[in-house]
């Protein structure tokens, strides 16, 4: 038995201590009961990647920690799916299960119709036999090889002589605008150049699936934006199938064909970026995507809402009594001076606010405001009036830009007039 290796990886990952198999693929598939969640997570019957009931746990000290809880996921051919979530949510573990660096406890993974993991059938295909390439967070370039040899490495290791002799190395280096660096060594390159070379190496063998594990997180802000745009352009041009892991919300929304928000080893919501951003299915998703301001509301049968110690009459539709959580993004709230009658039409105003801090931020100035002891963040355009600390203010709420969630954390729609 030999160590598994992904071409270009700096060291050979070791698989857990279980019997190693590389069995023939069974053509029999287990039908799963159709559910709304399953339908949403499977884009088509011809999905390039199909993950079914995937579980994974780790032994930490004397405890077993469950990291993945029955993941069901389908990825269409040519789709770039972004796995988004905080540290520890399971997104990188899921990625490592796809490439074969982790052996799942249960479930099944099919890549382009080929079963590479089936725990029931004891099938586990090693990473170097999966037609998968990976871009690592730390670039993982060989320091003793120049750029051209780094990019050529997966072609040599897989015996792809036609690509190697057909100018593929030069082609992918041109794609990432690094052809002039072919004779340099990784220590001579900037972080952005190293990451582009790492991407070129991953693309060199035309992999069936490209995996990217937070590839831009080590770069400065402006370079991240530049490489984000370049990666988006490459995906549109080449149409590769990929899975991209990040904790950066802006990165996920900019790059993903679809975005899957993960929470504690489960997929909380999956959809196109606009849908996930505009209609977060749960309060968790809304909070993670920037709606960090929270007000609890008690609503009577007439639609009057008690929040922040004040009553907003007719704020809800009649006939919806109960407890609700209202979430707002910073830029969706407004401020005006106490006692002022200025402000946009259609806003509800909470009085008794005080500005505690102002944080300049380029296009927006963040105002930290307390309303009856509740802290909220309000993003005011830099071109608008800036309120000094200790200023008494009123907080403006636009119902059309307010996200409402029931006690169980799920999105409530049609709760306000005109919706």
mmCIF file of C-alpha atoms in Angstrom:
data_model
loop_
_atom_site.group_PDB
_atom_site.id
_atom_site.type_symbol
_atom_site.label_atom_id
_atom_site.label_comp_id
_atom_site.label_asym_id
_atom_site.label_seq_id
_atom_site.Cartn_x
_atom_site.Cartn_y
_atom_site.Cartn_z
ATOM 1 C CA UNK A 1 0.000 0.000 0.000
ATOM 2 C CA UNK A 2 1.321 3.441 -0.910
ATOM 3 C CA UNK A 3 0.514 6.970 0.229
ATOM 4 C CA UNK A 4 -2.098 8.826 -1.793
ATOM 5 C CA UNK A 5 -0.910 11.963 -3.528
ATOM 6 C CA UNK A 6 -2.518 14.873 -5.317
ATOM 7 C CA UNK A 7 -0.192 16.131 -8.031
ATOM 8 C CA UNK A 8 1.526 19.252 -6.720
ATOM 9 C CA UNK A 9 0.741 18.681 -3.054
ATOM 10 C CA UNK A 10 3.738 19.290 -0.795
ATOM 11 C CA UNK A 11 3.446 16.012 1.074
ATOM 12 C CA UNK A 12 1.609 12.732 0.890
ATOM 13 C CA UNK A 13 -1.576 12.818 3.003
ATOM 14 C CA UNK A 14 -2.273 9.740 5.053
ATOM 15 C CA UNK A 15 -5.681 8.145 5.125
ATOM 16 C CA UNK A 16 -7.307 7.047 8.388
ATOM 17 C CA UNK A 17 -6.525 3.598 9.737
ATOM 18 C CA UNK A 18 -9.083 1.535 7.895
ATOM 19 C CA UNK A 19 -8.777 -1.198 5.279
ATOM 20 C CA UNK A 20 -7.953 0.428 1.958
ATOM 21 C CA UNK A 21 -10.081 -0.430 -1.031
ATOM 22 C CA UNK A 22 -10.171 0.748 -4.605
ATOM 23 C CA UNK A 23 -13.053 -1.389 -5.734
ATOM 24 C CA UNK A 24 -14.959 -1.514 -8.973
ATOM 25 C CA UNK A 25 -17.851 0.893 -9.105
ATOM 26 C CA UNK A 26 -21.315 -0.527 -8.610
ATOM 27 C CA UNK A 27 -23.978 0.734 -11.009
ATOM 28 C CA UNK A 28 -26.732 0.312 -8.453
ATOM 29 C CA UNK A 29 -27.908 3.555 -6.833
ATOM 30 C CA UNK A 30 -29.970 3.903 -3.698
ATOM 31 C CA UNK A 31 -33.039 6.038 -4.263
ATOM 32 C CA UNK A 32 -33.538 8.750 -1.683
ATOM 33 C CA UNK A 33 -37.013 9.893 -0.701
ATOM 34 C CA UNK A 34 -37.787 13.167 -2.488
ATOM 35 C CA UNK A 35 -37.861 16.216 -0.247
ATOM 36 C CA UNK A 36 -37.942 19.945 -0.897
ATOM 37 C CA UNK A 37 -34.432 20.316 0.495
ATOM 38 C CA UNK A 38 -33.095 17.438 -1.568
ATOM 39 C CA UNK A 39 -34.671 18.786 -4.750
ATOM 40 C CA UNK A 40 -33.143 22.178 -4.081
ATOM 41 C CA UNK A 41 -29.691 20.678 -3.508
ATOM 42 C CA UNK A 42 -29.726 18.499 -6.644
ATOM 43 C CA UNK A 43 -29.701 20.694 -9.751
ATOM 44 C CA UNK A 44 -30.255 17.851 -12.217
ATOM 45 C CA UNK A 45 -30.085 14.114 -12.681
ATOM 46 C CA UNK A 46 -26.896 14.632 -14.703
ATOM 47 C CA UNK A 47 -25.028 16.390 -11.895
ATOM 48 C CA UNK A 48 -21.259 16.374 -12.275
ATOM 49 C CA UNK A 49 -20.897 15.858 -8.528
ATOM 50 C CA UNK A 50 -23.409 14.024 -6.359
ATOM 51 C CA UNK A 51 -22.994 13.807 -2.589
ATOM 52 C CA UNK A 52 -25.460 11.682 -0.635
ATOM 53 C CA UNK A 53 -25.853 11.471 3.150
ATOM 54 C CA UNK A 54 -22.185 12.224 3.768
ATOM 55 C CA UNK A 55 -21.039 12.075 7.399
ATOM 56 C CA UNK A 56 -17.658 12.631 8.989
ATOM 57 C CA UNK A 57 -16.433 12.767 12.581
ATOM 58 C CA UNK A 58 -13.062 13.228 14.260
ATOM 59 C CA UNK A 59 -11.703 11.916 17.518
ATOM 60 C CA UNK A 60 -10.434 14.831 19.605
ATOM 61 C CA UNK A 61 -8.907 13.912 22.928
ATOM 62 C CA UNK A 62 -11.573 11.724 24.516
ATOM 63 C CA UNK A 63 -14.509 13.008 22.484
ATOM 64 C CA UNK A 64 -15.922 12.225 19.075
ATOM 65 C CA UNK A 65 -16.830 15.422 17.234
ATOM 66 C CA UNK A 66 -19.331 15.161 14.400
ATOM 67 C CA UNK A 67 -18.192 17.505 11.630
ATOM 68 C CA UNK A 68 -20.526 16.596 8.742
ATOM 69 C CA UNK A 69 -24.147 15.587 9.311
ATOM 70 C CA UNK A 70 -25.663 13.763 6.350
ATOM 71 C CA UNK A 71 -24.736 16.206 3.576
ATOM 72 C CA UNK A 72 -26.818 15.943 0.371
ATOM 73 C CA UNK A 73 -25.501 18.029 -2.493
ATOM 74 C CA UNK A 74 -25.548 18.092 -6.281
ATOM 75 C CA UNK A 75 -23.269 20.209 -8.464
ATOM 76 C CA UNK A 76 -24.061 20.685 -12.141
ATOM 77 C CA UNK A 77 -21.520 20.473 -14.934
ATOM 78 C CA UNK A 78 -19.830 23.864 -15.359
ATOM 79 C CA UNK A 79 -21.057 25.185 -12.028
ATOM 80 C CA UNK A 80 -18.855 26.968 -9.500
ATOM 81 C CA UNK A 81 -20.370 26.225 -6.105
ATOM 82 C CA UNK A 82 -19.143 28.272 -3.159
ATOM 83 C CA UNK A 83 -19.195 26.726 0.315
ATOM 84 C CA UNK A 84 -19.571 29.668 2.696
ATOM 85 C CA UNK A 85 -19.451 29.636 6.468
ATOM 86 C CA UNK A 86 -17.462 30.447 9.596
ATOM 87 C CA UNK A 87 -14.461 28.507 10.820
ATOM 88 C CA UNK A 88 -15.420 25.066 12.061
ATOM 89 C CA UNK A 89 -18.634 24.731 10.042
ATOM 90 C CA UNK A 90 -17.317 21.762 8.021
ATOM 91 C CA UNK A 91 -16.735 23.376 4.638
ATOM 92 C CA UNK A 92 -13.066 22.401 4.309
ATOM 93 C CA UNK A 93 -13.773 18.894 5.610
ATOM 94 C CA UNK A 94 -16.413 18.497 2.901
ATOM 95 C CA UNK A 95 -13.887 19.665 0.311
ATOM 96 C CA UNK A 96 -11.305 17.186 1.595
ATOM 97 C CA UNK A 97 -13.867 14.378 1.378
ATOM 98 C CA UNK A 98 -14.453 15.258 -2.279
ATOM 99 C CA UNK A 99 -10.764 15.151 -3.142
ATOM 100 C CA UNK A 100 -10.088 12.059 -1.033
ATOM 101 C CA UNK A 101 -7.888 13.513 1.705
ATOM 102 C CA UNK A 102 -10.515 12.506 4.279
ATOM 103 C CA UNK A 103 -12.381 9.222 4.371
ATOM 104 C CA UNK A 104 -16.065 9.788 5.257
ATOM 105 C CA UNK A 105 -17.726 7.729 7.981
ATOM 106 C CA UNK A 106 -20.826 7.286 5.875
ATOM 107 C CA UNK A 107 -22.417 8.258 2.592
ATOM 108 C CA UNK A 108 -21.614 8.296 -1.072
ATOM 109 C CA UNK A 109 -19.809 10.557 -3.553
ATOM 110 C CA UNK A 110 -20.160 10.308 -7.339
ATOM 111 C CA UNK A 111 -17.915 12.309 -9.669
ATOM 112 C CA UNK A 112 -19.035 12.455 -13.303
ATOM 113 C CA UNK A 113 -21.066 9.291 -12.841
ATOM 114 C CA UNK A 114 -18.240 7.364 -11.190
ATOM 115 C CA UNK A 115 -18.608 6.351 -7.555
ATOM 116 C CA UNK A 116 -15.483 7.344 -5.648
ATOM 117 C CA UNK A 117 -16.930 6.877 -2.154
ATOM 118 C CA UNK A 118 -19.591 4.425 -1.045
ATOM 119 C CA UNK A 119 -19.226 3.390 2.567
ATOM 120 C CA UNK A 120 -21.902 0.695 2.257
ATOM 121 C CA UNK A 121 -19.994 -0.950 -0.602
ATOM 122 C CA UNK A 122 -16.601 -0.176 1.019
ATOM 123 C CA UNK A 123 -15.565 1.812 -2.044
ATOM 124 C CA UNK A 124 -12.880 4.463 -1.637
ATOM 125 C CA UNK A 125 -10.965 5.721 -4.675
ATOM 126 C CA UNK A 126 -7.613 7.307 -3.874
ATOM 127 C CA UNK A 127 -7.102 11.041 -4.612
ATOM 128 C CA UNK A 128 -4.693 10.501 -7.506
ATOM 129 C CA UNK A 129 -7.343 8.438 -9.325
ATOM 130 C CA UNK A 130 -10.262 10.893 -8.984
ATOM 131 C CA UNK A 131 -9.627 13.381 -11.825
ATOM 132 C CA UNK A 132 -9.695 16.190 -9.262
ATOM 133 C CA UNK A 133 -7.287 19.109 -8.851
ATOM 134 C CA UNK A 134 -6.963 21.347 -5.830
ATOM 135 C CA UNK A 135 -5.740 24.876 -5.166
ATOM 136 C CA UNK A 136 -4.481 25.210 -1.606
ATOM 137 C CA UNK A 137 -4.618 28.210 0.698
ATOM 138 C CA UNK A 138 -0.831 28.171 1.134
ATOM 139 C CA UNK A 139 -0.165 27.733 -2.637
ATOM 140 C CA UNK A 140 1.762 24.424 -2.112
ATOM 141 C CA UNK A 141 4.327 25.119 -4.831
ATOM 142 C CA UNK A 142 7.544 23.126 -4.954
ATOM 143 C CA UNK A 143 10.293 25.636 -4.009
ATOM 144 C CA UNK A 144 13.054 23.715 -5.840
ATOM 145 C CA UNK A 145 11.154 23.724 -9.157
ATOM 146 C CA UNK A 146 10.717 26.738 -11.392
ATOM 147 C CA UNK A 147 7.228 27.858 -12.375
ATOM 148 C CA UNK A 148 7.128 25.856 -15.600
ATOM 149 C CA UNK A 149 8.100 22.614 -13.857
ATOM 150 C CA UNK A 150 5.578 23.232 -11.069
ATOM 151 C CA UNK A 151 2.802 23.584 -13.626
ATOM 152 C CA UNK A 152 4.039 20.569 -15.589
ATOM 153 C CA UNK A 153 4.172 18.330 -12.529
ATOM 154 C CA UNK A 154 0.557 17.014 -12.646
ATOM 155 C CA UNK A 155 0.929 16.302 -16.362
ATOM 156 C CA UNK A 156 4.056 14.234 -15.765
ATOM 157 C CA UNK A 157 2.684 12.420 -12.723
ATOM 158 C CA UNK A 158 -0.462 11.414 -14.616
ATOM 159 C CA UNK A 159 1.364 10.482 -17.789
ATOM 160 C CA UNK A 160 -0.437 13.108 -19.893
ATOM 161 C CA UNK A 161 2.269 13.347 -22.537
ATOM 162 C CA UNK A 162 -0.024 14.814 -25.196
ATOM 163 C CA UNK A 163 -0.773 17.833 -23.010
ATOM 164 C CA UNK A 164 2.804 18.075 -21.797
ATOM 165 C CA UNK A 165 4.236 18.085 -25.312
ATOM 166 C CA UNK A 166 1.421 20.154 -26.769
ATOM 167 C CA UNK A 167 2.204 23.422 -25.068
ATOM 168 C CA UNK A 168 -0.310 23.067 -22.238
ATOM 169 C CA UNK A 169 2.072 24.553 -19.661
ATOM 170 C CA UNK A 170 2.562 27.706 -21.710
ATOM 171 C CA UNK A 171 -1.178 27.870 -22.422
ATOM 172 C CA UNK A 172 -2.330 27.858 -18.793
ATOM 173 C CA UNK A 173 0.425 30.235 -17.722
ATOM 174 C CA UNK A 174 -0.853 32.685 -20.326
ATOM 175 C CA UNK A 175 -4.396 32.199 -19.028
ATOM 176 C CA UNK A 176 -3.335 33.434 -15.590
ATOM 177 C CA UNK A 177 -0.974 36.074 -17.021
ATOM 178 C CA UNK A 178 2.166 34.412 -15.665
ATOM 179 C CA UNK A 179 3.855 33.173 -18.840
ATOM 180 C CA UNK A 180 6.691 35.666 -18.288
ATOM 181 C CA UNK A 181 7.450 33.980 -14.939
ATOM 182 C CA UNK A 182 8.048 30.480 -16.326
ATOM 183 C CA UNK A 183 11.737 30.367 -15.370
ATOM 184 C CA UNK A 184 11.396 31.880 -11.905
ATOM 185 C CA UNK A 185 11.200 29.984 -8.630
ATOM 186 C CA UNK A 186 8.352 30.331 -6.086
ATOM 187 C CA UNK A 187 10.436 32.248 -3.478
ATOM 188 C CA UNK A 188 11.042 34.892 -6.151
ATOM 189 C CA UNK A 189 7.298 35.490 -6.643
ATOM 190 C CA UNK A 190 4.794 37.655 -4.811
ATOM 191 C CA UNK A 191 1.837 36.056 -3.047
ATOM 192 C CA UNK A 192 -0.496 36.946 -5.888
ATOM 193 C CA UNK A 193 1.870 35.501 -8.478
ATOM 194 C CA UNK A 194 2.254 32.286 -6.488
ATOM 195 C CA UNK A 195 -1.502 31.879 -6.256
ATOM 196 C CA UNK A 196 -1.919 32.397 -10.004
ATOM 197 C CA UNK A 197 0.758 29.779 -10.660
ATOM 198 C CA UNK A 198 -1.009 27.419 -8.255
ATOM 199 C CA UNK A 199 -4.235 27.944 -10.201
ATOM 200 C CA UNK A 200 -2.429 27.316 -13.503
ATOM 201 C CA UNK A 201 -1.041 24.048 -12.156
ATOM 202 C CA UNK A 202 -4.528 22.934 -11.097
ATOM 203 C CA UNK A 203 -5.985 23.763 -14.523
ATOM 204 C CA UNK A 204 -3.153 22.167 -16.495
ATOM 205 C CA UNK A 205 -4.583 18.641 -16.605
ATOM 206 C CA UNK A 206 -8.148 19.757 -17.483
ATOM 207 C CA UNK A 207 -9.519 18.160 -14.293
ATOM 208 C CA UNK A 208 -13.106 17.035 -14.102
ATOM 209 C CA UNK A 209 -13.450 18.913 -10.808
ATOM 210 C CA UNK A 210 -11.471 21.875 -9.492
ATOM 211 C CA UNK A 211 -11.422 22.453 -5.724
ATOM 212 C CA UNK A 212 -10.259 25.741 -4.203
ATOM 213 C CA UNK A 213 -9.661 26.001 -0.455
ATOM 214 C CA UNK A 214 -9.716 29.697 0.536
ATOM 215 C CA UNK A 215 -7.155 30.498 -2.173
ATOM 216 C CA UNK A 216 -7.264 34.281 -1.712
ATOM 217 C CA UNK A 217 -7.303 34.544 2.078
ATOM 218 C CA UNK A 218 -3.547 35.182 2.430
ATOM 219 C CA UNK A 219 -3.558 38.146 0.029
ATOM 220 C CA UNK A 220 -4.099 41.829 0.729
ATOM 221 C CA UNK A 221 -7.513 43.381 0.093
ATOM 222 C CA UNK A 222 -6.865 44.992 -3.299
ATOM 223 C CA UNK A 223 -5.089 41.930 -4.668
ATOM 224 C CA UNK A 224 -7.960 39.715 -3.494
ATOM 225 C CA UNK A 225 -10.397 41.813 -5.507
ATOM 226 C CA UNK A 226 -8.147 41.675 -8.581
ATOM 227 C CA UNK A 227 -7.704 37.892 -8.426
ATOM 228 C CA UNK A 228 -11.389 37.418 -7.665
ATOM 229 C CA UNK A 229 -12.231 39.170 -10.925
ATOM 230 C CA UNK A 230 -9.628 37.117 -12.792
ATOM 231 C CA UNK A 231 -10.970 33.850 -11.394
ATOM 232 C CA UNK A 232 -14.531 34.794 -12.320
ATOM 233 C CA UNK A 233 -13.375 35.597 -15.851
ATOM 234 C CA UNK A 234 -11.529 32.273 -16.113
ATOM 235 C CA UNK A 235 -14.612 30.357 -15.013
ATOM 236 C CA UNK A 236 -16.770 32.097 -17.605
ATOM 237 C CA UNK A 237 -14.186 31.403 -20.289
ATOM 238 C CA UNK A 238 -13.319 27.793 -19.440
ATOM 239 C CA UNK A 239 -16.578 26.605 -17.876
ATOM 240 C CA UNK A 240 -14.858 24.294 -15.397
ATOM 241 C CA UNK A 241 -16.798 22.593 -12.612
ATOM 242 C CA UNK A 242 -15.554 23.775 -9.244
ATOM 243 C CA UNK A 243 -16.104 23.989 -5.512
ATOM 244 C CA UNK A 244 -14.743 27.056 -3.746
ATOM 245 C CA UNK A 245 -14.411 27.350 0.035
ATOM 246 C CA UNK A 246 -14.418 30.739 1.770
ATOM 247 C CA UNK A 247 -15.603 32.583 4.861
ATOM 248 C CA UNK A 248 -15.709 35.886 2.937
ATOM 249 C CA UNK A 249 -19.294 36.845 2.077
ATOM 250 C CA UNK A 250 -18.388 39.299 -0.687
ATOM 251 C CA UNK A 251 -16.107 36.733 -2.292
ATOM 252 C CA UNK A 252 -18.850 34.100 -2.226
ATOM 253 C CA UNK A 253 -21.476 36.377 -3.750
ATOM 254 C CA UNK A 254 -19.090 37.602 -6.462
ATOM 255 C CA UNK A 255 -17.804 34.189 -7.565
ATOM 256 C CA UNK A 256 -20.484 31.597 -7.033
ATOM 257 C CA UNK A 257 -22.922 30.229 -9.573
ATOM 258 C CA UNK A 258 -24.601 29.057 -6.394
ATOM 259 C CA UNK A 259 -23.748 29.602 -2.749
ATOM 260 C CA UNK A 260 -24.190 27.013 0.002
ATOM 261 C CA UNK A 261 -24.139 28.500 3.501
ATOM 262 C CA UNK A 262 -22.952 25.937 6.046
ATOM 263 C CA UNK A 263 -23.677 25.747 9.749
ATOM 264 C CA UNK A 264 -22.254 23.155 12.127
ATOM 265 C CA UNK A 265 -21.795 20.494 9.472
ATOM 266 C CA UNK A 266 -25.070 21.069 7.638
ATOM 267 C CA UNK A 267 -26.134 23.122 4.638
ATOM 268 C CA UNK A 268 -28.375 25.852 6.008
ATOM 269 C CA UNK A 269 -29.313 27.325 2.626
ATOM 270 C CA UNK A 270 -28.263 26.864 -0.978
ATOM 271 C CA UNK A 271 -29.231 29.020 -3.940
ATOM 272 C CA UNK A 272 -28.008 31.593 -6.418
ATOM 273 C CA UNK A 273 -26.125 34.513 -4.818
ATOM 274 C CA UNK A 274 -28.940 37.036 -5.298
ATOM 275 C CA UNK A 275 -31.503 34.735 -3.682
ATOM 276 C CA UNK A 276 -29.295 33.886 -0.713
ATOM 277 C CA UNK A 277 -28.460 37.560 -0.123
ATOM 278 C CA UNK A 278 -31.926 39.054 -0.646
ATOM 279 C CA UNK A 279 -33.973 36.247 0.902
ATOM 280 C CA UNK A 280 -31.890 34.535 3.592
ATOM 281 C CA UNK A 281 -33.909 31.477 4.597
ATOM 282 C CA UNK A 282 -32.952 31.658 8.273
ATOM 283 C CA UNK A 283 -31.809 34.260 10.764
ATOM 284 C CA UNK A 284 -28.421 32.516 10.858
ATOM 285 C CA UNK A 285 -27.895 33.041 7.119
ATOM 286 C CA UNK A 286 -29.077 36.650 7.323
ATOM 287 C CA UNK A 287 -26.703 37.411 10.182
ATOM 288 C CA UNK A 288 -23.761 35.768 8.418
ATOM 289 C CA UNK A 289 -24.496 37.750 5.251
ATOM 290 C CA UNK A 290 -24.338 41.086 7.025
ATOM 291 C CA UNK A 291 -27.733 41.624 8.682
ATOM 292 C CA UNK A 292 -26.151 41.980 12.112
ATOM 293 C CA UNK A 293 -28.645 44.445 13.607
ATOM 294 C CA UNK A 294 -31.357 42.661 15.573
ATOM 295 C CA UNK A 295 -34.563 43.934 17.145
ATOM 296 C CA UNK A 296 -37.068 41.670 18.870
ATOM 297 C CA UNK A 297 -40.706 42.518 18.147
ATOM 298 C CA UNK A 298 -43.916 41.590 19.961
ATOM 299 C CA UNK A 299 -46.862 41.997 17.620
ATOM 300 C CA UNK A 300 -50.572 42.151 18.494
ATOM 301 C CA UNK A 301 -53.493 41.106 16.320
ATOM 302 C CA UNK A 302 -53.844 44.626 14.893
ATOM 303 C CA UNK A 303 -50.265 44.640 13.592
ATOM 304 C CA UNK A 304 -48.880 46.979 16.240
ATOM 305 C CA UNK A 305 -45.260 46.089 17.022
ATOM 306 C CA UNK A 306 -43.509 46.622 20.325
ATOM 307 C CA UNK A 307 -39.758 46.921 19.785
ATOM 308 C CA UNK A 308 -36.926 48.713 21.558
ATOM 309 C CA UNK A 309 -39.420 49.768 24.225
ATOM 310 C CA UNK A 310 -41.626 51.608 21.730
ATOM 311 C CA UNK A 311 -44.798 50.874 19.783
ATOM 312 C CA UNK A 312 -44.909 51.146 16.000
ATOM 313 C CA UNK A 313 -48.581 51.161 15.074
ATOM 314 C CA UNK A 314 -49.616 49.168 12.023
ATOM 315 C CA UNK A 315 -46.031 48.104 11.333
ATOM 316 C CA UNK A 316 -47.150 44.507 10.611
ATOM 317 C CA UNK A 317 -50.138 43.262 8.696
ATOM 318 C CA UNK A 318 -53.149 42.612 10.949
ATOM 319 C CA UNK A 319 -53.760 39.053 12.048
ATOM 320 C CA UNK A 320 -50.113 38.072 12.697
ATOM 321 C CA UNK A 321 -49.755 38.191 16.491
ATOM 322 C CA UNK A 322 -46.612 36.696 17.962
ATOM 323 C CA UNK A 323 -42.896 37.134 18.604
ATOM 324 C CA UNK A 324 -40.615 37.986 15.701
ATOM 325 C CA UNK A 325 -36.976 38.873 15.117
ATOM 326 C CA UNK A 326 -36.229 41.762 12.760
ATOM 327 C CA UNK A 327 -32.796 41.879 11.131
ATOM 328 C CA UNK A 328 -31.228 44.783 9.261
ATOM 329 C CA UNK A 329 -28.039 45.434 7.350
ATOM 330 C CA UNK A 330 -26.158 48.567 8.366
ATOM 331 C CA UNK A 331 -26.910 50.408 5.135
ATOM 332 C CA UNK A 332 -30.646 49.632 5.381
ATOM 333 C CA UNK A 333 -31.115 51.809 8.481
ATOM 334 C CA UNK A 334 -31.247 55.604 8.606
ATOM 335 C CA UNK A 335 -30.551 58.334 11.137
ATOM 336 C CA UNK A 336 -31.950 61.799 11.678
ATOM 337 C CA UNK A 337 -31.552 64.307 14.464
ATOM 338 C CA UNK A 338 -33.878 64.001 17.453
ATOM 339 C CA UNK A 339 -37.135 65.880 16.858
ATOM 340 C CA UNK A 340 -36.457 66.267 13.124
ATOM 341 C CA UNK A 341 -39.175 65.665 10.553
ATOM 342 C CA UNK A 342 -36.666 64.951 7.786
ATOM 343 C CA UNK A 343 -36.142 61.522 6.279
ATOM 344 C CA UNK A 344 -37.455 59.339 3.493
ATOM 345 C CA UNK A 345 -41.153 58.583 3.135
ATOM 346 C CA UNK A 346 -42.370 55.208 4.367
ATOM 347 C CA UNK A 347 -39.990 54.901 7.299
ATOM 348 C CA UNK A 348 -40.913 54.057 10.867
ATOM 349 C CA UNK A 349 -38.862 56.010 13.400
ATOM 350 C CA UNK A 350 -37.614 54.915 16.803
ATOM 351 C CA UNK A 351 -36.807 57.767 19.165
ATOM 352 C CA UNK A 352 -34.392 57.940 22.084
ATOM 353 C CA UNK A 353 -31.232 57.009 20.203
ATOM 354 C CA UNK A 354 -27.735 58.269 20.985
ATOM 355 C CA UNK A 355 -24.620 58.073 18.820
ATOM 356 C CA UNK A 356 -21.814 56.407 20.784
ATOM 357 C CA UNK A 357 -19.101 56.088 18.155
ATOM 358 C CA UNK A 358 -18.392 57.012 14.536
ATOM 359 C CA UNK A 359 -16.047 54.828 12.486
ATOM 360 C CA UNK A 360 -14.981 56.354 9.142
ATOM 361 C CA UNK A 361 -14.958 53.719 6.417
ATOM 362 C CA UNK A 362 -14.381 55.233 2.992
ATOM 363 C CA UNK A 363 -17.731 55.094 1.194
ATOM 364 C CA UNK A 364 -19.704 54.761 4.435
ATOM 365 C CA UNK A 365 -19.272 56.045 7.957
ATOM 366 C CA UNK A 366 -20.362 53.505 10.543
ATOM 367 C CA UNK A 367 -22.395 55.005 13.381
ATOM 368 C CA UNK A 368 -22.713 52.935 16.546
ATOM 369 C CA UNK A 369 -26.047 53.917 18.072
ATOM 370 C CA UNK A 370 -27.872 52.836 21.211
ATOM 371 C CA UNK A 371 -31.660 52.917 21.294
ATOM 372 C CA UNK A 372 -33.038 52.147 24.746
ATOM 373 C CA UNK A 373 -29.949 50.086 25.535
ATOM 374 C CA UNK A 374 -29.925 48.183 22.230
ATOM 375 C CA UNK A 375 -26.832 48.663 20.063
ATOM 376 C CA UNK A 376 -27.221 49.009 16.312
ATOM 377 C CA UNK A 377 -24.804 49.798 13.495
ATOM 378 C CA UNK A 378 -25.900 52.314 10.875
ATOM 379 C CA UNK A 379 -23.946 52.842 7.653
ATOM 380 C CA UNK A 380 -24.308 56.427 6.473
ATOM 381 C CA UNK A 381 -22.910 57.409 3.041
ATOM 382 C CA UNK A 382 -19.738 59.448 3.420
ATOM 383 C CA UNK A 383 -21.360 62.219 1.373
ATOM 384 C CA UNK A 384 -24.218 62.546 3.899
ATOM 385 C CA UNK A 385 -24.256 64.245 7.280
ATOM 386 C CA UNK A 386 -22.056 62.639 9.920
ATOM 387 C CA UNK A 387 -23.460 62.658 13.448
ATOM 388 C CA UNK A 388 -20.969 63.351 16.217
ATOM 389 C CA UNK A 389 -20.735 61.090 19.274
ATOM 390 C CA UNK A 390 -23.282 61.923 22.015
ATOM 391 C CA UNK A 391 -25.749 63.300 19.434
ATOM 392 C CA UNK A 392 -29.391 62.415 20.106
ATOM 393 C CA UNK A 393 -30.885 60.754 17.042
ATOM 394 C CA UNK A 394 -33.866 58.807 15.750
ATOM 395 C CA UNK A 395 -33.508 55.471 13.958
ATOM 396 C CA UNK A 396 -35.333 55.011 10.654
ATOM 397 C CA UNK A 397 -36.622 51.579 9.598
ATOM 398 C CA UNK A 398 -37.828 50.771 6.093
ATOM 399 C CA UNK A 399 -40.162 47.727 6.264
ATOM 400 C CA UNK A 400 -39.310 46.872 2.647
ATOM 401 C CA UNK A 401 -35.656 46.438 3.604
ATOM 402 C CA UNK A 402 -36.310 44.598 6.836
ATOM 403 C CA UNK A 403 -35.867 40.843 7.208
ATOM 404 C CA UNK A 404 -38.419 39.192 9.480
ATOM 405 C CA UNK A 405 -37.997 35.801 11.164
ATOM 406 C CA UNK A 406 -40.351 33.675 13.232
ATOM 407 C CA UNK A 407 -39.477 32.181 16.607
ATOM 408 C CA UNK A 408 -38.073 29.072 14.879
ATOM 409 C CA UNK A 409 -35.591 31.232 12.940
ATOM 410 C CA UNK A 410 -37.222 30.809 9.529
ATOM 411 C CA UNK A 411 -37.957 33.662 7.135
ATOM 412 C CA UNK A 412 -41.427 35.224 7.263
ATOM 413 C CA UNK A 413 -42.711 36.727 4.018
ATOM 414 C CA UNK A 414 -45.724 38.937 3.410
ATOM 415 C CA UNK A 415 -45.611 40.332 6.940
ATOM 416 C CA UNK A 416 -45.737 44.025 6.073
ATOM 417 C CA UNK A 417 -48.039 46.234 4.028
ATOM 418 C CA UNK A 418 -47.230 46.245 0.318
ATOM 419 C CA UNK A 419 -45.253 42.995 0.454
#
